[in-house]
XYZ file of N, CA and C in Angstrom:
240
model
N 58.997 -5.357 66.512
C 59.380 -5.452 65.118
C 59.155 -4.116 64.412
N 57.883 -3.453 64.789
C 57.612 -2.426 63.774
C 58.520 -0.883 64.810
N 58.772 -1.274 65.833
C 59.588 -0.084 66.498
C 60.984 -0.063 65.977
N 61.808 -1.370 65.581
C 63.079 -1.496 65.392
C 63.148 -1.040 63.702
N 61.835 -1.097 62.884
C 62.150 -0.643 61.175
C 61.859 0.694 61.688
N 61.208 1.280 62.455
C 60.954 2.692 62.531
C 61.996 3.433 62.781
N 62.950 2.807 64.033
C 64.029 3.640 64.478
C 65.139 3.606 63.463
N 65.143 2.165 62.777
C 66.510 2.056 61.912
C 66.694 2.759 60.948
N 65.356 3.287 60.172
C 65.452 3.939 58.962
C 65.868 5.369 58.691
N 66.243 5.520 59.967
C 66.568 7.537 59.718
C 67.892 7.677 59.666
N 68.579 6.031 60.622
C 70.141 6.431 60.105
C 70.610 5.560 59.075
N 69.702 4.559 58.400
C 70.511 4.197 56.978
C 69.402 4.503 55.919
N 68.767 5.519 55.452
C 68.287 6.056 54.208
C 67.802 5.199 53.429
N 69.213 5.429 52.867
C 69.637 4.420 51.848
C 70.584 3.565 51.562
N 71.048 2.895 51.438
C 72.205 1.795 51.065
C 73.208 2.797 50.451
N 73.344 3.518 50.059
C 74.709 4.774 49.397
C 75.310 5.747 50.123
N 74.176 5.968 51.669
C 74.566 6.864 52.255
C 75.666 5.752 53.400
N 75.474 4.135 53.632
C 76.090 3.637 54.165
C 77.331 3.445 54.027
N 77.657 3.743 52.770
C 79.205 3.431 52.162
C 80.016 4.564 52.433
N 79.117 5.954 52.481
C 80.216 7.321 51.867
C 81.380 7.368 53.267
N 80.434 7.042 54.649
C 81.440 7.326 56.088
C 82.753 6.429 55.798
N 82.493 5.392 56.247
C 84.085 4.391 56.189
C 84.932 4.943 54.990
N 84.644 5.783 53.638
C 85.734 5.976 52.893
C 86.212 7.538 53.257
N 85.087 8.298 53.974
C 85.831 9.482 54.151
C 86.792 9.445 54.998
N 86.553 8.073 56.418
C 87.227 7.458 57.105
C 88.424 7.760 56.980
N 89.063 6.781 55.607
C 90.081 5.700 55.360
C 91.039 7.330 54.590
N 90.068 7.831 53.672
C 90.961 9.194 53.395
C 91.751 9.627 54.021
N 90.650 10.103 55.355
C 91.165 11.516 56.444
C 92.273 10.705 57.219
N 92.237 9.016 57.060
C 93.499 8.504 58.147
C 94.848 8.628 56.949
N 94.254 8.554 55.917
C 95.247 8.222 54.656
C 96.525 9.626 54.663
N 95.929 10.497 55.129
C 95.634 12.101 54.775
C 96.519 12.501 55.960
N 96.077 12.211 57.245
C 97.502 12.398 58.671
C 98.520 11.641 58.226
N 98.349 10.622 58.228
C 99.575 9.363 57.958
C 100.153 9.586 57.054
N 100.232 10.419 55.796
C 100.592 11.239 54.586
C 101.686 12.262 55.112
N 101.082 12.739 55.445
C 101.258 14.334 56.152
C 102.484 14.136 56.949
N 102.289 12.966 58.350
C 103.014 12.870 59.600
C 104.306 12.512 58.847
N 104.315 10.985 57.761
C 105.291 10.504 57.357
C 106.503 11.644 55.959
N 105.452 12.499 55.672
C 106.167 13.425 54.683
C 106.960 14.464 55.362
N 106.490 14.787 56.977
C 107.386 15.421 57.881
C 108.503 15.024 58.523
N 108.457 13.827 58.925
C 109.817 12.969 58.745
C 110.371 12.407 58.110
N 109.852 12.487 56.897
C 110.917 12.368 55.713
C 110.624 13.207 54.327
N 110.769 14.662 54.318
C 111.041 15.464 53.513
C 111.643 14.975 52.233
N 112.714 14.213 52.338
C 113.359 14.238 51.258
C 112.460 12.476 50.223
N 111.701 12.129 51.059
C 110.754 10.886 50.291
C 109.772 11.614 49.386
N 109.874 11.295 48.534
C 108.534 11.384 47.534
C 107.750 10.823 48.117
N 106.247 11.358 47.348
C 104.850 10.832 47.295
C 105.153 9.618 47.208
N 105.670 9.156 46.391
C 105.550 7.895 45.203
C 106.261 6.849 46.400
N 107.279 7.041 46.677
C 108.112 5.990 47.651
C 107.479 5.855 48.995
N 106.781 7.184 49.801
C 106.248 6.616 50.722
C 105.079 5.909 50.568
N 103.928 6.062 49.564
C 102.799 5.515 49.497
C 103.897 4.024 49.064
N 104.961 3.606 48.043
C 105.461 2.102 48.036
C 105.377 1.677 49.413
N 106.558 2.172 50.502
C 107.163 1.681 51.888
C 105.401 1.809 52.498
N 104.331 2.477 52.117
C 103.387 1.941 52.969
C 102.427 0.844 52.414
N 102.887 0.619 51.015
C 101.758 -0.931 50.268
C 102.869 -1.861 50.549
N 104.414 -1.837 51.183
C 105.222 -2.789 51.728
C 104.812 -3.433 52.942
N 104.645 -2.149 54.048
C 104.326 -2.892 55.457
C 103.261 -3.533 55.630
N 101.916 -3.155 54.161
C 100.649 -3.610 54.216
C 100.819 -5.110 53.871
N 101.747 -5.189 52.979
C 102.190 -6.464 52.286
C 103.216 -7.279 53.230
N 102.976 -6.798 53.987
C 104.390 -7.653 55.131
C 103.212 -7.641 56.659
N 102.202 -7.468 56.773
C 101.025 -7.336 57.651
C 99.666 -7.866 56.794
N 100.226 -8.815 56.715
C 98.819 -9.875 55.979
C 98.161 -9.617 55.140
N 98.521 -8.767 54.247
C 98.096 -7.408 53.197
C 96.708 -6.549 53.564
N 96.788 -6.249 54.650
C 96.013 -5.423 55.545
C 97.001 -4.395 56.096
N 96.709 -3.211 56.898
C 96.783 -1.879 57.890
C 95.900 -1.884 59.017
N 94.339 -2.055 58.309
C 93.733 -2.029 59.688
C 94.026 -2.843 61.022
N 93.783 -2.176 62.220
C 94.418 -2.949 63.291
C 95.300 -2.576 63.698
N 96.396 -1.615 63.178
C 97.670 -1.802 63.347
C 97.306 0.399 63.849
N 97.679 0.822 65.039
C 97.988 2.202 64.906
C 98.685 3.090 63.967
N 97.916 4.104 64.016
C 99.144 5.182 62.740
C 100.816 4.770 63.669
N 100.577 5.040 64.923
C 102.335 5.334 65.248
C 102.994 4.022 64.908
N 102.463 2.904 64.803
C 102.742 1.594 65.072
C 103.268 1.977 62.877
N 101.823 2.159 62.377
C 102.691 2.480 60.750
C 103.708 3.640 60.595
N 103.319 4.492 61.190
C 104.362 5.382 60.401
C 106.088 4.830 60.945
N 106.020 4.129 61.986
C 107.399 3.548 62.493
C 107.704 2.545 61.466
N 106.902 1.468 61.074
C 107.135 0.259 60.205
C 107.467 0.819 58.736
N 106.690 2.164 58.237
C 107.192 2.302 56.764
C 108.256 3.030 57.325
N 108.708 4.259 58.490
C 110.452 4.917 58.497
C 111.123 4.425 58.383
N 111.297 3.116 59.034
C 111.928 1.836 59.039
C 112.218 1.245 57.668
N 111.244 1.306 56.701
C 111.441 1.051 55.060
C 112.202 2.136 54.467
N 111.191 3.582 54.628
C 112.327 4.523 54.074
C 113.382 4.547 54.482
């Protein structure tokens, strides 16, 4: 008992430092998948691809996770 609070506490601090990973996460995937889909389609706005990607989220159980970038960026080209 007192070995498992000893070891646990150096990698969760604090309860604030647990949250910051999974969103830098969700950015940096936000951030390729941005990028990849604005290279195959130049002529899409910001605005329309982030729509065609809250579409496929909304047509995928209103979730993404689970699903590969190649698997999304095919499902929103397919929208644009």
């Amino acid at each position: 008992e007192n070995f498992l609070h000893k070891t646990s506490a150096p990698f969760f601090p604090n309860s604030h430092d647990a949250f910051i990973s999974p969103n830098t996460l969700n950015l940096s995937s936000f951030t390729k998948l941005m990028k990849k889909l604005k290279e195959i389609h130049p002529e899409a706005s910001r605005d329309r691809i982030v729509d065609a990607l809250l579409e496929v989220r909304k047509n995928n159980k209103g979730v993404l996770s689970g699903l590969s970038i190649d698997s999304i960026v095919k499902r929103t080209s397919a929208i644009l």
